[in-house]
């Protein structure tokens, strides 16, 4: 059923959007392809599943994941990225890849190589009508993902700190000369982007009922594909590209069945870049 495939795709796309929105926020200010964002996302999933196991509160699980991931992201930008900003862009990129690999191994050492079940008890049941079924996990993704994206958009477009981020993205030296506290603005930017990654980790853990050390591998490269598709540094572009990719994956796999799901991101990336090199929402 096509409508069911679209709903499934929008659910996965919403998770992609929460991950990619944090990634594009960081890229917009630091101009770094933040591969370690996937490690922060995995950290959020582990903090969420551990907190839920101890408290049985999903709200506390999200709070712990977002707080811990936000602080971890802030520490990464403060002690790894900022000292490397004066270097060629390949240097912080290599540092980010190395950090992600190190985090993946740390998770494996700390929690073991196997999946941990994230069997959260959700306060809603499935919704069904006319052959369409929306599962409790899909309702959770919509109920948490949509407000997070709206809140991040509001901070970016309606607050003074969001104005500082946009000024830094346009012209960092001019923004600094105009009185923008660059260190504070960058720190808050990465803090928010990493908190979004932590929330996405919990959503994925509950949605697939699994948290494992390698769960960041797919988001590590698919998140980069999404922000390139949307236009590097474009928040609405990243969200739109994430939702579009989720729907295309679900419909293609549901109707054809033999297409490789993860390869679709890069097939779409190549096709769109051939037609529109700046991405869907990017500027030349």
PDB file of C-alpha atoms in Angstrom:
ATOM      1  CA  UNK A   1       0.000   0.000   0.000  1.00  0.00           C
ATOM      2  CA  UNK A   2       1.546   3.249  -1.180  1.00  0.00           C
ATOM      3  CA  UNK A   3       0.197   5.415   1.669  1.00  0.00           C
ATOM      4  CA  UNK A   4       1.641   2.999   4.240  1.00  0.00           C
ATOM      5  CA  UNK A   5       5.032   3.151   2.501  1.00  0.00           C
ATOM      6  CA  UNK A   6       4.916   6.953   2.515  1.00  0.00           C
ATOM      7  CA  UNK A   7       4.086   7.033   6.243  1.00  0.00           C
ATOM      8  CA  UNK A   8       6.922   4.585   6.947  1.00  0.00           C
ATOM      9  CA  UNK A   9       9.247   6.728   4.839  1.00  0.00           C
ATOM     10  CA  UNK A  10       8.246   9.942   6.595  1.00  0.00           C
ATOM     11  CA  UNK A  11       8.984   8.268   9.945  1.00  0.00           C
ATOM     12  CA  UNK A  12      12.488   7.243   8.914  1.00  0.00           C
ATOM     13  CA  UNK A  13      12.927  10.605   7.196  1.00  0.00           C
ATOM     14  CA  UNK A  14      12.009  12.412  10.422  1.00  0.00           C
ATOM     15  CA  UNK A  15      14.767  10.528  12.244  1.00  0.00           C
ATOM     16  CA  UNK A  16      17.195  11.398   9.450  1.00  0.00           C
ATOM     17  CA  UNK A  17      16.062  15.027   9.758  1.00  0.00           C
ATOM     18  CA  UNK A  18      16.809  15.238  13.490  1.00  0.00           C
ATOM     19  CA  UNK A  19      20.308  13.810  12.910  1.00  0.00           C
ATOM     20  CA  UNK A  20      21.033  15.931   9.839  1.00  0.00           C
ATOM     21  CA  UNK A  21      19.667  19.176  11.319  1.00  0.00           C
ATOM     22  CA  UNK A  22      22.258  19.003  14.096  1.00  0.00           C
ATOM     23  CA  UNK A  23      24.945  18.174  11.577  1.00  0.00           C
ATOM     24  CA  UNK A  24      24.052  21.084   9.304  1.00  0.00           C
ATOM     25  CA  UNK A  25      23.954  23.504  12.256  1.00  0.00           C
ATOM     26  CA  UNK A  26      27.544  22.553  13.090  1.00  0.00           C
ATOM     27  CA  UNK A  27      28.672  22.750   9.473  1.00  0.00           C
ATOM     28  CA  UNK A  28      27.030  26.154   9.030  1.00  0.00           C
ATOM     29  CA  UNK A  29      29.229  27.737  11.715  1.00  0.00           C
ATOM     30  CA  UNK A  30      32.416  25.657  11.803  1.00  0.00           C
ATOM     31  CA  UNK A  31      32.562  24.571   8.103  1.00  0.00           C
ATOM     32  CA  UNK A  32      33.666  21.131   9.319  1.00  0.00           C
ATOM     33  CA  UNK A  33      32.182  17.847   8.073  1.00  0.00           C
ATOM     34  CA  UNK A  34      31.458  16.589  11.572  1.00  0.00           C
ATOM     35  CA  UNK A  35      31.686  12.792  11.087  1.00  0.00           C
ATOM     36  CA  UNK A  36      32.019  12.351  14.867  1.00  0.00           C
ATOM     37  CA  UNK A  37      28.387  13.570  15.071  1.00  0.00           C
ATOM     38  CA  UNK A  38      27.485   9.886  14.543  1.00  0.00           C
ATOM     39  CA  UNK A  39      29.499   8.958  17.639  1.00  0.00           C
ATOM     40  CA  UNK A  40      27.655  11.638  19.651  1.00  0.00           C
ATOM     41  CA  UNK A  41      24.381  10.181  18.369  1.00  0.00           C
ATOM     42  CA  UNK A  42      25.433   6.683  19.545  1.00  0.00           C
ATOM     43  CA  UNK A  43      26.425   8.123  22.928  1.00  0.00           C
ATOM     44  CA  UNK A  44      22.912   9.563  23.216  1.00  0.00           C
ATOM     45  CA  UNK A  45      21.387   6.160  22.494  1.00  0.00           C
ATOM     46  CA  UNK A  46      23.470   4.507  25.233  1.00  0.00           C
ATOM     47  CA  UNK A  47      22.705   7.251  27.759  1.00  0.00           C
ATOM     48  CA  UNK A  48      19.018   6.903  26.904  1.00  0.00           C
ATOM     49  CA  UNK A  49      18.850   3.123  27.243  1.00  0.00           C
ATOM     50  CA  UNK A  50      20.809   3.128  30.529  1.00  0.00           C
ATOM     51  CA  UNK A  51      18.657   5.914  31.988  1.00  0.00           C
ATOM     52  CA  UNK A  52      15.452   4.178  30.921  1.00  0.00           C
ATOM     53  CA  UNK A  53      16.610   0.884  32.452  1.00  0.00           C
ATOM     54  CA  UNK A  54      17.145   2.623  35.794  1.00  0.00           C
ATOM     55  CA  UNK A  55      14.137   4.962  35.851  1.00  0.00           C
ATOM     56  CA  UNK A  56      11.592   3.548  33.352  1.00  0.00           C
ATOM     57  CA  UNK A  57      10.998   7.151  32.317  1.00  0.00           C
ATOM     58  CA  UNK A  58      11.274   7.932  28.625  1.00  0.00           C
ATOM     59  CA  UNK A  59      11.290  11.667  29.368  1.00  0.00           C
ATOM     60  CA  UNK A  60      14.345  11.247  31.615  1.00  0.00           C
ATOM     61  CA  UNK A  61      15.965   9.054  28.957  1.00  0.00           C
ATOM     62  CA  UNK A  62      15.607  11.854  26.382  1.00  0.00           C
ATOM     63  CA  UNK A  63      16.779  14.462  28.900  1.00  0.00           C
ATOM     64  CA  UNK A  64      19.903  12.451  29.826  1.00  0.00           C
ATOM     65  CA  UNK A  65      20.700  11.687  26.189  1.00  0.00           C
ATOM     66  CA  UNK A  66      20.353  15.298  25.053  1.00  0.00           C
ATOM     67  CA  UNK A  67      22.276  16.725  28.029  1.00  0.00           C
ATOM     68  CA  UNK A  68      25.123  14.199  27.811  1.00  0.00           C
ATOM     69  CA  UNK A  69      25.413  14.447  24.038  1.00  0.00           C
ATOM     70  CA  UNK A  70      25.277  18.237  24.144  1.00  0.00           C
ATOM     71  CA  UNK A  71      28.124  18.420  26.661  1.00  0.00           C
ATOM     72  CA  UNK A  72      30.158  15.841  24.705  1.00  0.00           C
ATOM     73  CA  UNK A  73      29.692  17.814  21.474  1.00  0.00           C
ATOM     74  CA  UNK A  74      30.666  21.055  23.212  1.00  0.00           C
ATOM     75  CA  UNK A  75      33.861  19.373  24.522  1.00  0.00           C
ATOM     76  CA  UNK A  76      34.730  18.127  21.024  1.00  0.00           C
ATOM     77  CA  UNK A  77      34.471  21.595  19.487  1.00  0.00           C
ATOM     78  CA  UNK A  78      36.310  23.226  22.413  1.00  0.00           C
ATOM     79  CA  UNK A  79      39.290  20.901  22.643  1.00  0.00           C
ATOM     80  CA  UNK A  80      39.547  19.344  19.179  1.00  0.00           C
ATOM     81  CA  UNK A  81      37.903  21.491  16.482  1.00  0.00           C
ATOM     82  CA  UNK A  82      38.715  25.046  17.633  1.00  0.00           C
ATOM     83  CA  UNK A  83      42.489  24.385  17.860  1.00  0.00           C
ATOM     84  CA  UNK A  84      42.374  22.946  14.309  1.00  0.00           C
ATOM     85  CA  UNK A  85      40.318  25.685  12.620  1.00  0.00           C
ATOM     86  CA  UNK A  86      43.410  27.447  11.289  1.00  0.00           C
ATOM     87  CA  UNK A  87      44.535  24.251   9.546  1.00  0.00           C
ATOM     88  CA  UNK A  88      43.404  23.102   6.063  1.00  0.00           C
ATOM     89  CA  UNK A  89      39.879  21.641   6.162  1.00  0.00           C
ATOM     90  CA  UNK A  90      41.154  18.118   5.603  1.00  0.00           C
ATOM     91  CA  UNK A  91      42.842  18.231   9.050  1.00  0.00           C
ATOM     92  CA  UNK A  92      39.684  18.616  11.211  1.00  0.00           C
ATOM     93  CA  UNK A  93      37.907  16.166   8.887  1.00  0.00           C
ATOM     94  CA  UNK A  94      40.557  13.510   9.570  1.00  0.00           C
ATOM     95  CA  UNK A  95      40.398  14.317  13.292  1.00  0.00           C
ATOM     96  CA  UNK A  96      36.609  13.890  13.189  1.00  0.00           C
ATOM     97  CA  UNK A  97      36.833  10.520  11.425  1.00  0.00           C
ATOM     98  CA  UNK A  98      39.451   9.342  13.923  1.00  0.00           C
ATOM     99  CA  UNK A  99      37.315  10.505  16.840  1.00  0.00           C
ATOM    100  CA  UNK A 100      34.288   8.627  15.509  1.00  0.00           C
ATOM    101  CA  UNK A 101      36.300   5.389  15.174  1.00  0.00           C
ATOM    102  CA  UNK A 102      37.698   5.835  18.695  1.00  0.00           C
ATOM    103  CA  UNK A 103      34.203   6.436  20.113  1.00  0.00           C
ATOM    104  CA  UNK A 104      32.869   3.330  18.366  1.00  0.00           C
ATOM    105  CA  UNK A 105      35.616   1.227  19.968  1.00  0.00           C
ATOM    106  CA  UNK A 106      35.000   2.832  23.371  1.00  0.00           C
ATOM    107  CA  UNK A 107      31.298   1.937  23.172  1.00  0.00           C
ATOM    108  CA  UNK A 108      32.250  -1.640  22.254  1.00  0.00           C
ATOM    109  CA  UNK A 109      34.650  -1.879  25.218  1.00  0.00           C
ATOM    110  CA  UNK A 110      32.218  -0.292  27.673  1.00  0.00           C
ATOM    111  CA  UNK A 111      28.965  -1.990  26.659  1.00  0.00           C
ATOM    112  CA  UNK A 112      30.070  -5.077  24.725  1.00  0.00           C
ATOM    113  CA  UNK A 113      29.770  -5.876  21.027  1.00  0.00           C
ATOM    114  CA  UNK A 114      26.123  -6.942  21.133  1.00  0.00           C
ATOM    115  CA  UNK A 115      22.864  -5.045  20.864  1.00  0.00           C
ATOM    116  CA  UNK A 116      21.084  -3.805  23.964  1.00  0.00           C
ATOM    117  CA  UNK A 117      17.278  -3.967  23.774  1.00  0.00           C
ATOM    118  CA  UNK A 118      15.498  -0.625  24.241  1.00  0.00           C
ATOM    119  CA  UNK A 119      12.059  -1.983  25.105  1.00  0.00           C
ATOM    120  CA  UNK A 120      10.373   1.238  26.118  1.00  0.00           C
ATOM    121  CA  UNK A 121       6.754   1.080  27.195  1.00  0.00           C
ATOM    122  CA  UNK A 122       4.959   3.755  25.158  1.00  0.00           C
ATOM    123  CA  UNK A 123       1.799   5.414  26.493  1.00  0.00           C
ATOM    124  CA  UNK A 124      -0.119   5.076  23.210  1.00  0.00           C
ATOM    125  CA  UNK A 125      -1.344   2.158  21.148  1.00  0.00           C
ATOM    126  CA  UNK A 126      -1.283   1.674  17.378  1.00  0.00           C
ATOM    127  CA  UNK A 127      -3.622   3.673  15.155  1.00  0.00           C
ATOM    128  CA  UNK A 128      -5.314   1.860  12.280  1.00  0.00           C
ATOM    129  CA  UNK A 129      -7.723   3.055   9.621  1.00  0.00           C
ATOM    130  CA  UNK A 130      -8.481   1.840   6.102  1.00  0.00           C
ATOM    131  CA  UNK A 131      -5.528  -0.519   5.947  1.00  0.00           C
ATOM    132  CA  UNK A 132      -3.109   2.138   7.243  1.00  0.00           C
ATOM    133  CA  UNK A 133      -1.343   1.352  10.538  1.00  0.00           C
ATOM    134  CA  UNK A 134       0.741   3.771  12.563  1.00  0.00           C
ATOM    135  CA  UNK A 135       2.745   2.053  15.280  1.00  0.00           C
ATOM    136  CA  UNK A 136       3.420   3.538  18.736  1.00  0.00           C
ATOM    137  CA  UNK A 137       7.102   3.956  17.796  1.00  0.00           C
ATOM    138  CA  UNK A 138       6.092   5.971  14.722  1.00  0.00           C
ATOM    139  CA  UNK A 139       3.861   8.175  16.895  1.00  0.00           C
ATOM    140  CA  UNK A 140       6.821   8.707  19.252  1.00  0.00           C
ATOM    141  CA  UNK A 141       9.073   9.755  16.366  1.00  0.00           C
ATOM    142  CA  UNK A 142       6.477  12.299  15.194  1.00  0.00           C
ATOM    143  CA  UNK A 143       5.690  13.550  18.703  1.00  0.00           C
ATOM    144  CA  UNK A 144       9.356  14.116  19.587  1.00  0.00           C
ATOM    145  CA  UNK A 145      10.978  14.804  16.213  1.00  0.00           C
ATOM    146  CA  UNK A 146       8.609  17.511  14.949  1.00  0.00           C
ATOM    147  CA  UNK A 147       8.800  19.739  18.088  1.00  0.00           C
ATOM    148  CA  UNK A 148      12.595  19.382  18.179  1.00  0.00           C
ATOM    149  CA  UNK A 149      12.916  20.503  14.560  1.00  0.00           C
ATOM    150  CA  UNK A 150      10.513  23.426  15.088  1.00  0.00           C
ATOM    151  CA  UNK A 151      12.383  24.468  18.251  1.00  0.00           C
ATOM    152  CA  UNK A 152      15.759  24.334  16.481  1.00  0.00           C
ATOM    153  CA  UNK A 153      14.337  26.361  13.569  1.00  0.00           C
ATOM    154  CA  UNK A 154      12.914  28.919  16.033  1.00  0.00           C
ATOM    155  CA  UNK A 155      16.302  29.288  17.772  1.00  0.00           C
ATOM    156  CA  UNK A 156      18.028  29.670  14.406  1.00  0.00           C
ATOM    157  CA  UNK A 157      15.645  32.282  12.981  1.00  0.00           C
ATOM    158  CA  UNK A 158      14.040  34.087  15.949  1.00  0.00           C
ATOM    159  CA  UNK A 159      16.742  34.541  18.598  1.00  0.00           C
ATOM    160  CA  UNK A 160      19.876  36.624  19.006  1.00  0.00           C
ATOM    161  CA  UNK A 161      22.076  33.545  19.211  1.00  0.00           C
ATOM    162  CA  UNK A 162      20.543  32.293  15.964  1.00  0.00           C
ATOM    163  CA  UNK A 163      21.318  35.672  14.396  1.00  0.00           C
ATOM    164  CA  UNK A 164      24.926  35.308  15.578  1.00  0.00           C
ATOM    165  CA  UNK A 165      25.112  31.830  13.971  1.00  0.00           C
ATOM    166  CA  UNK A 166      23.813  33.164  10.652  1.00  0.00           C
ATOM    167  CA  UNK A 167      26.266  36.068  10.790  1.00  0.00           C
ATOM    168  CA  UNK A 168      29.146  33.660  11.432  1.00  0.00           C
ATOM    169  CA  UNK A 169      28.002  31.460   8.564  1.00  0.00           C
ATOM    170  CA  UNK A 170      27.930  34.427   6.160  1.00  0.00           C
ATOM    171  CA  UNK A 171      31.163  36.152   7.189  1.00  0.00           C
ATOM    172  CA  UNK A 172      32.914  35.076  10.400  1.00  0.00           C
ATOM    173  CA  UNK A 173      35.544  37.885  10.527  1.00  0.00           C
ATOM    174  CA  UNK A 174      32.865  40.544   9.950  1.00  0.00           C
ATOM    175  CA  UNK A 175      30.635  38.978  12.602  1.00  0.00           C
ATOM    176  CA  UNK A 176      33.499  39.012  15.113  1.00  0.00           C
ATOM    177  CA  UNK A 177      34.300  42.635  14.239  1.00  0.00           C
ATOM    178  CA  UNK A 178      30.631  43.503  14.806  1.00  0.00           C
ATOM    179  CA  UNK A 179      30.747  42.243  18.369  1.00  0.00           C
ATOM    180  CA  UNK A 180      29.632  38.623  18.073  1.00  0.00           C
ATOM    181  CA  UNK A 181      31.150  36.517  20.869  1.00  0.00           C
ATOM    182  CA  UNK A 182      32.469  33.826  18.514  1.00  0.00           C
ATOM    183  CA  UNK A 183      33.492  31.305  21.171  1.00  0.00           C
ATOM    184  CA  UNK A 184      30.129  31.460  22.946  1.00  0.00           C
ATOM    185  CA  UNK A 185      28.128  31.336  19.699  1.00  0.00           C
ATOM    186  CA  UNK A 186      30.061  28.338  18.348  1.00  0.00           C
ATOM    187  CA  UNK A 187      29.820  26.520  21.679  1.00  0.00           C
ATOM    188  CA  UNK A 188      26.027  26.972  21.858  1.00  0.00           C
ATOM    189  CA  UNK A 189      25.694  25.915  18.221  1.00  0.00           C
ATOM    190  CA  UNK A 190      27.505  22.608  18.725  1.00  0.00           C
ATOM    191  CA  UNK A 191      25.727  22.090  22.055  1.00  0.00           C
ATOM    192  CA  UNK A 192      22.311  22.296  20.354  1.00  0.00           C
ATOM    193  CA  UNK A 193      23.363  20.249  17.321  1.00  0.00           C
ATOM    194  CA  UNK A 194      24.771  17.499  19.554  1.00  0.00           C
ATOM    195  CA  UNK A 195      21.663  17.495  21.783  1.00  0.00           C
ATOM    196  CA  UNK A 196      19.588  16.847  18.644  1.00  0.00           C
ATOM    197  CA  UNK A 197      21.896  13.933  17.815  1.00  0.00           C
ATOM    198  CA  UNK A 198      21.363  12.510  21.309  1.00  0.00           C
ATOM    199  CA  UNK A 199      17.580  12.698  20.919  1.00  0.00           C
ATOM    200  CA  UNK A 200      17.846  10.990  17.528  1.00  0.00           C
ATOM    201  CA  UNK A 201      19.865   8.191  19.135  1.00  0.00           C
ATOM    202  CA  UNK A 202      17.039   7.513  21.604  1.00  0.00           C
ATOM    203  CA  UNK A 203      14.426   7.629  18.816  1.00  0.00           C
ATOM    204  CA  UNK A 204      16.374   5.079  16.770  1.00  0.00           C
ATOM    205  CA  UNK A 205      16.982   2.883  19.829  1.00  0.00           C
ATOM    206  CA  UNK A 206      13.255   2.753  20.619  1.00  0.00           C
ATOM    207  CA  UNK A 207      12.166   2.508  16.961  1.00  0.00           C
ATOM    208  CA  UNK A 208      14.411  -0.504  16.221  1.00  0.00           C
ATOM    209  CA  UNK A 209      14.507  -1.767  19.830  1.00  0.00           C
ATOM    210  CA  UNK A 210      18.302  -1.956  19.671  1.00  0.00           C
ATOM    211  CA  UNK A 211      21.329   0.051  20.745  1.00  0.00           C
ATOM    212  CA  UNK A 212      24.731  -1.148  19.540  1.00  0.00           C
ATOM    213  CA  UNK A 213      28.281   0.219  19.129  1.00  0.00           C
ATOM    214  CA  UNK A 214      28.100   0.369  15.316  1.00  0.00           C
ATOM    215  CA  UNK A 215      24.685   2.051  15.077  1.00  0.00           C
ATOM    216  CA  UNK A 216      26.386   5.299  14.032  1.00  0.00           C
ATOM    217  CA  UNK A 217      27.979   3.802  10.906  1.00  0.00           C
ATOM    218  CA  UNK A 218      25.031   4.460   8.592  1.00  0.00           C
ATOM    219  CA  UNK A 219      24.223   7.963   9.959  1.00  0.00           C
ATOM    220  CA  UNK A 220      27.931   8.848   9.647  1.00  0.00           C
ATOM    221  CA  UNK A 221      27.786   8.798   5.855  1.00  0.00           C
ATOM    222  CA  UNK A 222      24.059   9.158   5.216  1.00  0.00           C
ATOM    223  CA  UNK A 223      23.918  12.341   7.305  1.00  0.00           C
ATOM    224  CA  UNK A 224      26.676  13.848   5.165  1.00  0.00           C
ATOM    225  CA  UNK A 225      24.794  12.844   2.003  1.00  0.00           C
ATOM    226  CA  UNK A 226      21.638  14.536   3.311  1.00  0.00           C
ATOM    227  CA  UNK A 227      23.266  17.851   4.144  1.00  0.00           C
ATOM    228  CA  UNK A 228      24.934  17.908   0.721  1.00  0.00           C
ATOM    229  CA  UNK A 229      21.596  17.086  -0.934  1.00  0.00           C
ATOM    230  CA  UNK A 230      19.864  19.870   0.990  1.00  0.00           C
ATOM    231  CA  UNK A 231      22.623  22.408   0.366  1.00  0.00           C
ATOM    232  CA  UNK A 232      25.551  22.628   2.765  1.00  0.00           C
ATOM    233  CA  UNK A 233      24.607  24.677   5.823  1.00  0.00           C
ATOM    234  CA  UNK A 234      20.904  24.962   4.909  1.00  0.00           C
ATOM    235  CA  UNK A 235      18.622  23.897   7.780  1.00  0.00           C
ATOM    236  CA  UNK A 236      15.372  23.694   5.741  1.00  0.00           C
ATOM    237  CA  UNK A 237      17.301  21.995   2.955  1.00  0.00           C
ATOM    238  CA  UNK A 238      18.597  19.310   5.318  1.00  0.00           C
ATOM    239  CA  UNK A 239      15.114  18.641   6.734  1.00  0.00           C
ATOM    240  CA  UNK A 240      13.516  18.500   3.273  1.00  0.00           C
ATOM    241  CA  UNK A 241      16.257  16.247   1.890  1.00  0.00           C
ATOM    242  CA  UNK A 242      15.951  13.914   4.903  1.00  0.00           C
ATOM    243  CA  UNK A 243      12.174  13.547   4.519  1.00  0.00           C
ATOM    244  CA  UNK A 244      12.489  13.110   0.748  1.00  0.00           C
ATOM    245  CA  UNK A 245      15.170  10.466   1.135  1.00  0.00           C
ATOM    246  CA  UNK A 246      13.133   8.560   3.729  1.00  0.00           C
ATOM    247  CA  UNK A 247      10.082   8.466   1.454  1.00  0.00           C
ATOM    248  CA  UNK A 248      12.095   7.509  -1.654  1.00  0.00           C
ATOM    249  CA  UNK A 249      13.791   4.669   0.251  1.00  0.00           C
ATOM    250  CA  UNK A 250      10.534   3.308   1.655  1.00  0.00           C
ATOM    251  CA  UNK A 251       8.567   3.554  -1.593  1.00  0.00           C
ATOM    252  CA  UNK A 252      11.389   2.124  -3.719  1.00  0.00           C
ATOM    253  CA  UNK A 253      12.011  -0.783  -1.371  1.00  0.00           C
ATOM    254  CA  UNK A 254       8.287  -1.393  -0.821  1.00  0.00           C
ATOM    255  CA  UNK A 255       7.484  -1.462  -4.524  1.00  0.00           C
ATOM    256  CA  UNK A 256      10.634  -2.880  -6.115  1.00  0.00           C
ATOM    257  CA  UNK A 257      12.053  -4.717  -3.115  1.00  0.00           C
ATOM    258  CA  UNK A 258      15.521  -5.449  -4.459  1.00  0.00           C
ATOM    259  CA  UNK A 259      17.046  -1.979  -4.254  1.00  0.00           C
ATOM    260  CA  UNK A 260      19.800  -1.529  -1.643  1.00  0.00           C
ATOM    261  CA  UNK A 261      18.351   0.873   0.930  1.00  0.00           C
ATOM    262  CA  UNK A 262      21.561   2.585   2.001  1.00  0.00           C
ATOM    263  CA  UNK A 263      22.891   2.940  -1.543  1.00  0.00           C
ATOM    264  CA  UNK A 264      19.809   5.003  -2.477  1.00  0.00           C
ATOM    265  CA  UNK A 265      21.163   7.979  -0.517  1.00  0.00           C
ATOM    266  CA  UNK A 266      24.212   8.122  -2.719  1.00  0.00           C
ATOM    267  CA  UNK A 267      22.345   7.384  -5.947  1.00  0.00           C
ATOM    268  CA  UNK A 268      20.110  10.364  -5.111  1.00  0.00           C
ATOM    269  CA  UNK A 269      23.164  12.416  -4.136  1.00  0.00           C
ATOM    270  CA  UNK A 270      24.873  11.796  -7.474  1.00  0.00           C
ATOM    271  CA  UNK A 271      21.692  12.422  -9.493  1.00  0.00           C
ATOM    272  CA  UNK A 272      20.862  15.712  -7.766  1.00  0.00           C
ATOM    273  CA  UNK A 273      24.430  17.006  -7.818  1.00  0.00           C
ATOM    274  CA  UNK A 274      24.590  16.384 -11.565  1.00  0.00           C
ATOM    275  CA  UNK A 275      21.484  18.564 -12.018  1.00  0.00           C
ATOM    276  CA  UNK A 276      21.981  21.039  -9.158  1.00  0.00           C
ATOM    277  CA  UNK A 277      25.559  21.062  -7.764  1.00  0.00           C
ATOM    278  CA  UNK A 278      24.678  23.431  -4.906  1.00  0.00           C
ATOM    279  CA  UNK A 279      22.034  21.038  -3.541  1.00  0.00           C
ATOM    280  CA  UNK A 280      18.262  21.512  -3.261  1.00  0.00           C
ATOM    281  CA  UNK A 281      18.387  24.664  -1.091  1.00  0.00           C
ATOM    282  CA  UNK A 282      22.001  25.718  -1.541  1.00  0.00           C
ATOM    283  CA  UNK A 283      23.218  28.956  -3.082  1.00  0.00           C
ATOM    284  CA  UNK A 284      25.877  29.239  -5.728  1.00  0.00           C
TER     285      UNK A 284
END
